[in-house]
PDB file of C-alpha atoms and ligand atoms in Angstrom:
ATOM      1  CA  UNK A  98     -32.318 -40.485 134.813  1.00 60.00           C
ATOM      2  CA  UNK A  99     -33.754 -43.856 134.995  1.00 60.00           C
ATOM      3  CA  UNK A 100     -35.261 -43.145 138.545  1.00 67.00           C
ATOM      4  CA  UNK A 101     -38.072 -46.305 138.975  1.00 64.00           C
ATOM      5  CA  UNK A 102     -40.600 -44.294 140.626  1.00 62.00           C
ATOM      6  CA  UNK A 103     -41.043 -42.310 137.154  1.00 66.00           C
ATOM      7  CA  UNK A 104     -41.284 -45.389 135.792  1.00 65.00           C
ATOM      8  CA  UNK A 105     -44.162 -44.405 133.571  1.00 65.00           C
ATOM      9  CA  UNK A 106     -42.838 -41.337 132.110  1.00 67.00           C
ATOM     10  CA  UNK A 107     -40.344 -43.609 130.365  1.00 61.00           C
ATOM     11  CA  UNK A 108     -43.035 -44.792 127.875  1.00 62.00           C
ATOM     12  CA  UNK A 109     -43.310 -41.208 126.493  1.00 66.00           C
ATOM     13  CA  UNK A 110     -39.685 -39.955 127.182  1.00 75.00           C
ATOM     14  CA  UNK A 111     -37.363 -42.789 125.380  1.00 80.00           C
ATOM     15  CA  UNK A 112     -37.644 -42.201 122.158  1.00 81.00           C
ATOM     16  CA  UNK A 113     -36.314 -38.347 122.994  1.00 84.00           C
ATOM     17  CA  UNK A 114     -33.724 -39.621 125.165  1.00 87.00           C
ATOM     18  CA  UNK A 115     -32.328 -41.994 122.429  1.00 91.00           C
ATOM     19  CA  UNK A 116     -31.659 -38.613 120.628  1.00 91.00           C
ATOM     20  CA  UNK A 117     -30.296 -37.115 123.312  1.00 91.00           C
ATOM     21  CA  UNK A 118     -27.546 -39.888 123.428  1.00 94.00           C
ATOM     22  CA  UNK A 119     -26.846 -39.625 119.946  1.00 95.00           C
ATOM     23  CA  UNK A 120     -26.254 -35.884 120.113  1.00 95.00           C
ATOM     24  CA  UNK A 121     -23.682 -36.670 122.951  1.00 95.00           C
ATOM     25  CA  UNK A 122     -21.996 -39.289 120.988  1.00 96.00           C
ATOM     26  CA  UNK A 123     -22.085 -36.196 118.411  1.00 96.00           C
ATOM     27  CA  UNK A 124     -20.851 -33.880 120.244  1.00 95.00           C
ATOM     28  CA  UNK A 125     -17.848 -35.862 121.549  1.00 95.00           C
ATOM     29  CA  UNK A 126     -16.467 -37.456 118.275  1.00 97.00           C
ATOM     30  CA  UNK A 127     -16.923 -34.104 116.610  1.00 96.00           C
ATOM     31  CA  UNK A 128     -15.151 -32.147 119.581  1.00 96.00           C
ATOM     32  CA  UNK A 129     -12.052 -34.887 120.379  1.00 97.00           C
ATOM     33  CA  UNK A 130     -11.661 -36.065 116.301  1.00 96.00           C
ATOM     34  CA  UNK A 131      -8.414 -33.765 116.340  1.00 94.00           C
ATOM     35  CA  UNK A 132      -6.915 -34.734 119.444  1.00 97.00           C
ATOM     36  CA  UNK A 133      -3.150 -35.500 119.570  1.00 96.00           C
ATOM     37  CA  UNK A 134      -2.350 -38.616 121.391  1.00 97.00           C
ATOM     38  CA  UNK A 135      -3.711 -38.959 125.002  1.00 98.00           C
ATOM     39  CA  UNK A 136      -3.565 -41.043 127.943  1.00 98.00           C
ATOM     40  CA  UNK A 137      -6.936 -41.443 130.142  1.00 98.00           C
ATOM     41  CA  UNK A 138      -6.169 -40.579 134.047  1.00 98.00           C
ATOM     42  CA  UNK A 139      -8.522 -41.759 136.450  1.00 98.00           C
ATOM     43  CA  UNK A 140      -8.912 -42.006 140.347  1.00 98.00           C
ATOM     44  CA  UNK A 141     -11.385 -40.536 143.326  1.00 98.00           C
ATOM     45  CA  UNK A 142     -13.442 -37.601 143.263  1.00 96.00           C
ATOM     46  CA  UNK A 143     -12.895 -37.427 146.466  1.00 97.00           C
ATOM     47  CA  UNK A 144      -9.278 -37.253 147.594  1.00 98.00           C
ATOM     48  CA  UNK A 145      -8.022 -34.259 149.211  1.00 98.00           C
ATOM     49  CA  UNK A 146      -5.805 -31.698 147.083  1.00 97.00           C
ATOM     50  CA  UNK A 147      -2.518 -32.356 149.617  1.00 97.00           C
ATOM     51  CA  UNK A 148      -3.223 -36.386 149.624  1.00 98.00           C
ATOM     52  CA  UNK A 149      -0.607 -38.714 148.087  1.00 98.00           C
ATOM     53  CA  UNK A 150      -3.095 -39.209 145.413  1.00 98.00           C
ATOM     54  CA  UNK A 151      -3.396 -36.396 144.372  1.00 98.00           C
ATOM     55  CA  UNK A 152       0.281 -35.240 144.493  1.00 98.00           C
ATOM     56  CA  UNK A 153       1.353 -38.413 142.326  1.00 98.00           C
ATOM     57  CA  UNK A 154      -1.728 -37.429 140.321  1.00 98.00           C
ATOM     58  CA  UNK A 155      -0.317 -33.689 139.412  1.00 98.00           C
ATOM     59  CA  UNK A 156       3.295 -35.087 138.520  1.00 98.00           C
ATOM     60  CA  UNK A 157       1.657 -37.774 136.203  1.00 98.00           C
ATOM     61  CA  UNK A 158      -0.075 -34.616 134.736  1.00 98.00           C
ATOM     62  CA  UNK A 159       2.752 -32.863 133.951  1.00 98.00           C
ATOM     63  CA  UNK A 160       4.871 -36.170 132.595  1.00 98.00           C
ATOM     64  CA  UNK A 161       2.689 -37.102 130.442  1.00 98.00           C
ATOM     65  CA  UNK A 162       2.217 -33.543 128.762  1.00 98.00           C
ATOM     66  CA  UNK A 163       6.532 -33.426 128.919  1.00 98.00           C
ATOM     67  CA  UNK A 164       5.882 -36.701 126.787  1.00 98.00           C
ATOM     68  CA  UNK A 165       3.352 -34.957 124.167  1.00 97.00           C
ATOM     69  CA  UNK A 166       0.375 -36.506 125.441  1.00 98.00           C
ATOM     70  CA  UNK A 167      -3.027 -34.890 125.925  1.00 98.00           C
ATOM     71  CA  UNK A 168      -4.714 -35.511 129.539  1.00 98.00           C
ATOM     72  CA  UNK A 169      -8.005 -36.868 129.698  1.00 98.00           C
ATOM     73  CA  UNK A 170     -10.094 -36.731 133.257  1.00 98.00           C
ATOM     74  CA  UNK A 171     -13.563 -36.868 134.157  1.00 97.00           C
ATOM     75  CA  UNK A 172     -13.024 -33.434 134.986  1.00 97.00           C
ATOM     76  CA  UNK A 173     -14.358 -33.505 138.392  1.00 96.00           C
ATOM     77  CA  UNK A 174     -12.442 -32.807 141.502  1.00 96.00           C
ATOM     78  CA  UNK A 175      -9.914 -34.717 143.476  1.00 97.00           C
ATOM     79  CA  UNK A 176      -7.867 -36.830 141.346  1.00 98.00           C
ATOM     80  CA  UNK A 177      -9.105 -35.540 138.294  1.00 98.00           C
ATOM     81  CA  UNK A 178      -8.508 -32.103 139.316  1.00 98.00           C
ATOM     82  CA  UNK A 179      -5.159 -32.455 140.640  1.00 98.00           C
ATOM     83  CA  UNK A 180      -3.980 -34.686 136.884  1.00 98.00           C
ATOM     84  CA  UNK A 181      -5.689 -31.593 134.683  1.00 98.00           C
ATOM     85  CA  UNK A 182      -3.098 -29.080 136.667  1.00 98.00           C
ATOM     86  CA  UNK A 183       0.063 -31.102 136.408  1.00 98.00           C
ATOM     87  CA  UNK A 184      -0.727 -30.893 132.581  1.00 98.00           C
ATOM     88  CA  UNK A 185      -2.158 -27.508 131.721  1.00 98.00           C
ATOM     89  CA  UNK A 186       0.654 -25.941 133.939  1.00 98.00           C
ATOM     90  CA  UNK A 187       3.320 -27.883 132.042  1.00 98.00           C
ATOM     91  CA  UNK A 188       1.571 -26.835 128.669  1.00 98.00           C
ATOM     92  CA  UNK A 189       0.063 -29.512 127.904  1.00 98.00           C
ATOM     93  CA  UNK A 190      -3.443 -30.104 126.994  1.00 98.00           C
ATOM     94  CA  UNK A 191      -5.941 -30.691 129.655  1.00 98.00           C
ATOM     95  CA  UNK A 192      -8.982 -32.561 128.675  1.00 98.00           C
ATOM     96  CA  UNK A 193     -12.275 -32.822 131.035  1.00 98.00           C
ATOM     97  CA  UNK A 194     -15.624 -34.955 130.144  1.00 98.00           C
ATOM     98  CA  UNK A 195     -17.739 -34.289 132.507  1.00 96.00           C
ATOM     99  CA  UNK A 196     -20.501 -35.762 133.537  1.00 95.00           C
ATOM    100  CA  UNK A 197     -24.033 -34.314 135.214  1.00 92.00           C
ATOM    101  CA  UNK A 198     -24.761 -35.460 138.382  1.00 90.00           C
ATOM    102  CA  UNK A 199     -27.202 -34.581 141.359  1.00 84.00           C
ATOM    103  CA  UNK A 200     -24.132 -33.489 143.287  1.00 77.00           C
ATOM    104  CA  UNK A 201     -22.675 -31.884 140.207  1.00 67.00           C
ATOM    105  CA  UNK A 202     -19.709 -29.592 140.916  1.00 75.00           C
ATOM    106  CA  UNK A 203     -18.779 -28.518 137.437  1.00 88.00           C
ATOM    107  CA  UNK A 204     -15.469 -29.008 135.225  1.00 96.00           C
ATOM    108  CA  UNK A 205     -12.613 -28.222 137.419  1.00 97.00           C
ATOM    109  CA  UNK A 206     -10.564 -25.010 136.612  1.00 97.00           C
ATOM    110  CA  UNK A 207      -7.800 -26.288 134.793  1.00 98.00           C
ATOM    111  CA  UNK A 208      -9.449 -28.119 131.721  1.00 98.00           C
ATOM    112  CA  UNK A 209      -8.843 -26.237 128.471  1.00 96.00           C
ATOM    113  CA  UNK A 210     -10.960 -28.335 126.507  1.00 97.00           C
ATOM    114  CA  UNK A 211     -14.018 -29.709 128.069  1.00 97.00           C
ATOM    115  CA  UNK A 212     -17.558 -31.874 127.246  1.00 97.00           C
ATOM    116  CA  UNK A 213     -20.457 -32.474 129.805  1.00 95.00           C
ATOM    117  CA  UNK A 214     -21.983 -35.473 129.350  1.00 96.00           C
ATOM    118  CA  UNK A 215     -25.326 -36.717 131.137  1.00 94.00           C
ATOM    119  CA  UNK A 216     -24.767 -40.160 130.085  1.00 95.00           C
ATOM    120  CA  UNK A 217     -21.793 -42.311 131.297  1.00 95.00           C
ATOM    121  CA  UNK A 218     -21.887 -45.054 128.876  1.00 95.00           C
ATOM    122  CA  UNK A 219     -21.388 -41.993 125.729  1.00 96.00           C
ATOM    123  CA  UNK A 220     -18.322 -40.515 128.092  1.00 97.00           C
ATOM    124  CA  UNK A 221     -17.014 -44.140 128.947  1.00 96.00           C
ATOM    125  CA  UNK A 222     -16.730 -44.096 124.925  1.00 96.00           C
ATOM    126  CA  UNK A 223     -14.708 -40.985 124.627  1.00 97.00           C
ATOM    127  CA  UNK A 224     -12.031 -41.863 127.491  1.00 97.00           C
ATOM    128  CA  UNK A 225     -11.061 -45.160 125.388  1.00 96.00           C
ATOM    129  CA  UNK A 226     -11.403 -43.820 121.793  1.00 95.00           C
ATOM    130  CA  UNK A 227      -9.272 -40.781 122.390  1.00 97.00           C
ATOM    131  CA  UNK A 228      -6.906 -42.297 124.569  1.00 97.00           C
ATOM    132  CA  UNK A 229      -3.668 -44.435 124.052  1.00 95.00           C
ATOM    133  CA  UNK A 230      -3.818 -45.803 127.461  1.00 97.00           C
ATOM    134  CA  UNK A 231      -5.122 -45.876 130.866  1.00 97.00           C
ATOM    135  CA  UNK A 232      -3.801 -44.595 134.199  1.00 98.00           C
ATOM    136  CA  UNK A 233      -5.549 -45.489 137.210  1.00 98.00           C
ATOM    137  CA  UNK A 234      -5.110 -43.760 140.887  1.00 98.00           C
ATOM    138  CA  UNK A 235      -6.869 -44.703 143.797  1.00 98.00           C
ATOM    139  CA  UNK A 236     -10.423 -44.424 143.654  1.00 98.00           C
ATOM    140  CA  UNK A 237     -13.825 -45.229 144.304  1.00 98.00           C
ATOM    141  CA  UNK A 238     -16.988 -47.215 142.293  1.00 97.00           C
ATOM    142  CA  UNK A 239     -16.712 -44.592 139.471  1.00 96.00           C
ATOM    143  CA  UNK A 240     -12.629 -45.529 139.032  1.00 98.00           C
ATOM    144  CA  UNK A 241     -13.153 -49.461 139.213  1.00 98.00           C
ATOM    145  CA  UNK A 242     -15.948 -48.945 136.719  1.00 96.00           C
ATOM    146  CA  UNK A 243     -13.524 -47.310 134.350  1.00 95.00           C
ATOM    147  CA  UNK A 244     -10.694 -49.790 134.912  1.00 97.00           C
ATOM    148  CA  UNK A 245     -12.827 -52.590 135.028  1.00 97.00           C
ATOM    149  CA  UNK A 246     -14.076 -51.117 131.755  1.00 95.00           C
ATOM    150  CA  UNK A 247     -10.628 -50.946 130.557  1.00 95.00           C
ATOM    151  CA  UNK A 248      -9.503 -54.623 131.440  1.00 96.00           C
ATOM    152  CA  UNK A 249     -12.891 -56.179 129.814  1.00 96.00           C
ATOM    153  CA  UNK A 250     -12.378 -54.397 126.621  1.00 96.00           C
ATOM    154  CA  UNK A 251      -8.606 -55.393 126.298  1.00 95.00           C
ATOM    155  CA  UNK A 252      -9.294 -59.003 127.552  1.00 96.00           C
ATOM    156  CA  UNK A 253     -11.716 -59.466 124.653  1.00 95.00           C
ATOM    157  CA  UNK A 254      -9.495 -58.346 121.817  1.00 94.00           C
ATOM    158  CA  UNK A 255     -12.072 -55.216 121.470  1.00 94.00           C
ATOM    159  CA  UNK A 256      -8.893 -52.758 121.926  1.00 92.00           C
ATOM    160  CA  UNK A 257      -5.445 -53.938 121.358  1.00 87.00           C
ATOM    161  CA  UNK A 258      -2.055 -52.996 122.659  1.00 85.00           C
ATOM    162  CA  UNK A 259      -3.815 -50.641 125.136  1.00 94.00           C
ATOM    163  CA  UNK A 260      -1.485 -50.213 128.666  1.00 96.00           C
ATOM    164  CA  UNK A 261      -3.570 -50.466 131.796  1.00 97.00           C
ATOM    165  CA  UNK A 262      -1.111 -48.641 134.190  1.00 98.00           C
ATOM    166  CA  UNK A 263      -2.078 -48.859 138.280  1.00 98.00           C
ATOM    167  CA  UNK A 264      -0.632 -46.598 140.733  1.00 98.00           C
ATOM    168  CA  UNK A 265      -0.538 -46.270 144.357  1.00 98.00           C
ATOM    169  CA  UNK A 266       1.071 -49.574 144.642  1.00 98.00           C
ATOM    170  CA  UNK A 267      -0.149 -50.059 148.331  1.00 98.00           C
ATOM    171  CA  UNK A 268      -3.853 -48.866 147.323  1.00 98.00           C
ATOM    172  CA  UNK A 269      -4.380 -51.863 144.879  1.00 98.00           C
ATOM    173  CA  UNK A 270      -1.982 -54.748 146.795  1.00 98.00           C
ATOM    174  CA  UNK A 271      -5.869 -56.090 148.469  1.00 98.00           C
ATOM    175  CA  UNK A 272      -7.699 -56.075 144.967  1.00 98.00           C
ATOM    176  CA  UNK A 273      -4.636 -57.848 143.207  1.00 98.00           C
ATOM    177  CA  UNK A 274      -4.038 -60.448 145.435  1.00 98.00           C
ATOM    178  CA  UNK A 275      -7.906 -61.344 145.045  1.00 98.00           C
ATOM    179  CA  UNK A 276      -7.365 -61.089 141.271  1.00 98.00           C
ATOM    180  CA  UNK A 277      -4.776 -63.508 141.938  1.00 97.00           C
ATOM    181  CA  UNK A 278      -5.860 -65.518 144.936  1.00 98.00           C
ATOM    182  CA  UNK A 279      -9.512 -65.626 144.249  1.00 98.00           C
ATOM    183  CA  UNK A 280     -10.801 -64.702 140.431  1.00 98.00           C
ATOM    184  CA  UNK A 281      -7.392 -65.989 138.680  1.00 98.00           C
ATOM    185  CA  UNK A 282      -7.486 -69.638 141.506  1.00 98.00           C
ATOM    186  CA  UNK A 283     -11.440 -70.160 140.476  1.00 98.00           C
ATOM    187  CA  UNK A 284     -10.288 -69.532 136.586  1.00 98.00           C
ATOM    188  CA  UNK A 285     -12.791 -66.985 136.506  1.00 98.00           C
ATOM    189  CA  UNK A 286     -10.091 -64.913 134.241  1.00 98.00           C
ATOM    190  CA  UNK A 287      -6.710 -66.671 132.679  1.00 96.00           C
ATOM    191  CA  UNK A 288      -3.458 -66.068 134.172  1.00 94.00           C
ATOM    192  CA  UNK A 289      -2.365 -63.717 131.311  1.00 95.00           C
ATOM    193  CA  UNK A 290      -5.241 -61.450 132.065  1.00 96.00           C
ATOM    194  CA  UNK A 291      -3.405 -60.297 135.026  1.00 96.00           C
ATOM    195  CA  UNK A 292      -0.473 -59.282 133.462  1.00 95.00           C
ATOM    196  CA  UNK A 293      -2.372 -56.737 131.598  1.00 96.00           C
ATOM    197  CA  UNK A 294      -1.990 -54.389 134.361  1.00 97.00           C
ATOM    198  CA  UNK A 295       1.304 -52.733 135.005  1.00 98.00           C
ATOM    199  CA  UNK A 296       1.830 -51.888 138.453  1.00 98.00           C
ATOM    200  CA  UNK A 297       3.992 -48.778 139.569  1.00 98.00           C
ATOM    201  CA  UNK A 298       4.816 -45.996 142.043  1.00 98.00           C
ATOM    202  CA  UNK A 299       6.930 -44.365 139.409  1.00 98.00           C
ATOM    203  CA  UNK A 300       5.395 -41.573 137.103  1.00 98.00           C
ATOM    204  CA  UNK A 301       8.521 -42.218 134.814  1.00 98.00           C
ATOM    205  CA  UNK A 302       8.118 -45.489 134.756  1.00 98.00           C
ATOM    206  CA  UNK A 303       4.451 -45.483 134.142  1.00 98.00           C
ATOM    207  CA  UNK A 304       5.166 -42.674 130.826  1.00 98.00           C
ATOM    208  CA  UNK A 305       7.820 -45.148 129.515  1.00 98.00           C
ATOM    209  CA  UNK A 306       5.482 -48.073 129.142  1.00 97.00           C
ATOM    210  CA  UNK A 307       2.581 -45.956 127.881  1.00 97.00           C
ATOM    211  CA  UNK A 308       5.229 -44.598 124.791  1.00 97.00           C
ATOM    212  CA  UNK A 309       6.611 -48.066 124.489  1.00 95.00           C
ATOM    213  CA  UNK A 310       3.570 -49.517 123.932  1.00 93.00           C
ATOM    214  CA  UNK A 311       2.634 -46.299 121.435  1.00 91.00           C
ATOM    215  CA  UNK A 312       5.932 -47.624 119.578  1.00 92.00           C
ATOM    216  CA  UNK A 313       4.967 -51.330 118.963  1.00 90.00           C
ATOM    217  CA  UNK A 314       1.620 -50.102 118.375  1.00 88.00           C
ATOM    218  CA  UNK A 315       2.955 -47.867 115.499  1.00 87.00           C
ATOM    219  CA  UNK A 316       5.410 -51.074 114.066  1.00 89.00           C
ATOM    220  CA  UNK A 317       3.203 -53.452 113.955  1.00 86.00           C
ATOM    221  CA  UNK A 318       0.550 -50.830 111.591  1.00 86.00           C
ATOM    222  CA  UNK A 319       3.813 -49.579 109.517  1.00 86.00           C
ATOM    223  CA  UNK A 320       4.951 -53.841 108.809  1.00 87.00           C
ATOM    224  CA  UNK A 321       0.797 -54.409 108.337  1.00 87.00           C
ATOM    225  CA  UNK A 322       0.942 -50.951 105.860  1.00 85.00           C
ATOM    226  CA  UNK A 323       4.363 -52.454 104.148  1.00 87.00           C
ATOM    227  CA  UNK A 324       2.954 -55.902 103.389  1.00 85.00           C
ATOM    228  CA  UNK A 325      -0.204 -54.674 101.964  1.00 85.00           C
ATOM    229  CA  UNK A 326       1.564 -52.696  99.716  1.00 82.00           C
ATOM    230  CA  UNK A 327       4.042 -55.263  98.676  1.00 81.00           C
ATOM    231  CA  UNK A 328       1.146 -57.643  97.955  1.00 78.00           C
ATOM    232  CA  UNK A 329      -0.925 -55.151  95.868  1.00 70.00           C
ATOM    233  CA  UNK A 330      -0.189 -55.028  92.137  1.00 57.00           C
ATOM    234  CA  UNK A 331       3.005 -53.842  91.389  1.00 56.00           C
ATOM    235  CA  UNK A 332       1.670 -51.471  87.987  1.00 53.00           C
ATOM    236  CA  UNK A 333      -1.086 -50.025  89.435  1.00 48.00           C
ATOM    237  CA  UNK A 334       0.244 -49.728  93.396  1.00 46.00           C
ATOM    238  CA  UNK A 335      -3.269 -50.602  94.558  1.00 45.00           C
TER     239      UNK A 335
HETATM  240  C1  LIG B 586     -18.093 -36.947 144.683  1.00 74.71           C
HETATM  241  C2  LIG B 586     -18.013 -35.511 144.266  1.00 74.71           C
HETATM  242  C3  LIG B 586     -18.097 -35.072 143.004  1.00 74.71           C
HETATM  243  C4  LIG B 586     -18.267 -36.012 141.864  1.00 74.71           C
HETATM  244  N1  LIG B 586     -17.909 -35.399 140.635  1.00 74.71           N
HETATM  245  C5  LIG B 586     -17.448 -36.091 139.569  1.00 74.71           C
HETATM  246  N2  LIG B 586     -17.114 -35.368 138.491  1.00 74.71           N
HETATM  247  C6  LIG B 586     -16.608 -36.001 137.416  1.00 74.71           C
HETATM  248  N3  LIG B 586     -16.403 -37.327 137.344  1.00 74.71           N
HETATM  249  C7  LIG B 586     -16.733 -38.069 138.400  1.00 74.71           C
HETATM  250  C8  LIG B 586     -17.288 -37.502 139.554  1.00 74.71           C
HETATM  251  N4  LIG B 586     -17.527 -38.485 140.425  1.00 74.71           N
HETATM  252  C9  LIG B 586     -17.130 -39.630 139.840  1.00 74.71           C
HETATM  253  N5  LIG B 586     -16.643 -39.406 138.629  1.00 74.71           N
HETATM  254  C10 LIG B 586     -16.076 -40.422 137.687  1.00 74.71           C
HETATM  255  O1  LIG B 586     -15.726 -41.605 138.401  1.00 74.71           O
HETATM  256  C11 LIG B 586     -14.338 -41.550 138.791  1.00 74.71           C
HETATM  257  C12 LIG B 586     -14.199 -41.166 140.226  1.00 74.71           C
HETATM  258  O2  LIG B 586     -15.185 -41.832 140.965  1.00 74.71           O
HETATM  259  P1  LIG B 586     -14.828 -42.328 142.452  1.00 74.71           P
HETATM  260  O3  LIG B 586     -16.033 -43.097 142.851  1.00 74.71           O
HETATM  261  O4  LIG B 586     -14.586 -41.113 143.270  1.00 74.71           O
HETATM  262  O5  LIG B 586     -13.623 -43.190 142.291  1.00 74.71           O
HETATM  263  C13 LIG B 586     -13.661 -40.459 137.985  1.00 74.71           C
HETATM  264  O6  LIG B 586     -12.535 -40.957 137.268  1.00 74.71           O
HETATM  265  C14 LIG B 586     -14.771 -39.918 137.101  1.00 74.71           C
HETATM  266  O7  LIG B 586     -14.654 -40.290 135.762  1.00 74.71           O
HETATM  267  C15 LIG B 586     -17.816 -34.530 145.353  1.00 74.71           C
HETATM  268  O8  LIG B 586     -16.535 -34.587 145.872  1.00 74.71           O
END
């Protein structure tokens, strides 16, 4: 940890720590490489198993598996814990990277496939590469890091046709209208930017613009596959 009053340890300690983070990067490319499609669900560690949260959280869970997807959670509790259920239960698989912490609890119970990472920046990595999109429940600093995450990356052309779903409608309604009324007003983002976020109460709703997207996603590379082919030389097919 980068804890300032060891700040003199760090001298000796980095270089070891850089390998560290490479064996994590390692680890999770090596472990997630065969993944079938997945879809990223965050929201608070913290929300009670019976909350609404947590409810909407299970049923998303079990849609998305219903729908072929892989899960993907931090594996922690709450949230998390409540999205990793609604999948594995509906036979889907349940994906957990989680991470170490001082407060650690440990993967939750329903992950079939899980990674523990000590660094958040190598597990931020995993929940984007690995996943088609983004669902985000209410949450706490860790979920507006990872949607925040999400909308910079998109924003900036770094990941393309990549659905940013919100739900909890009534949980985000303060946030968006300071998107709108404050960042958006002072041009601090462009208008488009917040359309990038789709906003819903509806778990079917939310699936159906995830595999929508999927589908564009997948014409757009077959036309991009069909006109390199037809421009390639027509004896050798190269
Ligand atoms: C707070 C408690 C346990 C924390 N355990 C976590 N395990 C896994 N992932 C976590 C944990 N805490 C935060 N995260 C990540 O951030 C998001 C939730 O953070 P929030 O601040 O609660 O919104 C979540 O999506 C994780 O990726 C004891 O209850």
């Amino acid at each position: 940890m980068l804890d300032s009053r060891q700040r003199a340890e760090w001298k000796t300690k980095d270089a070891w720590r850089a390998l560290r983070i490479l064996s994590e990067f390692v680890e999770g490319f090596d472990t997630l490489a065969d993944l079938p499609p997945a879809v990223s669900v965050f929201g608070s560690a913290r929300s009670k198993v019976d909350s609404p949260e947590c409810e909407m959280a299970e049923r998303l869970g079990a849609a998305l598996a219903h729908a072929g997807y892989a899960v993907i959670t931090g594996g922690g509790p709450g949230v998390m814990e409540a999205a990793n259920k609604g999948a594995n239960e509906a036979g889907g698989l349940s994906v957990g990277l989680g991470i170490e912490l001082p407060f650690e609890q440990g993967i939750n119970e329903w992950v079939d496939m899980g990674i523990d990472f000590r660094y958040f920046f190598a597990r931020k990595t995993m929940f984007v590469k690995y996943a088609q999109a983004f669902v985000v429940l209410p949450g706490g600093f860790g979920t507006m890091d990872e949607l925040f995450e999400a909308l910079t990356l998109v924003q900036t052309g770094k990941v393309t046709r990549f659905p940013v779903v919100l739900m909890g409608s009534a949980y985000w309604r303060g946030l968006l209208a300071w998107l709108r009324e404050t960042m958006a007003a002072e041009s601090k983002i462009g208008p488009a930017d917040l359309e990038l976020m789709l906003v819903t109460d509806d778990v079917d709703e939310a699936v159906r613009h995830i595999v929508q997207a999927d589908a564009a996603l997948a014409a757009e590379q077959e036309a991009l596959k069909s006109s390199a082919q037809s421009s390639s030389s027509p004896e050798t097919g190269r």
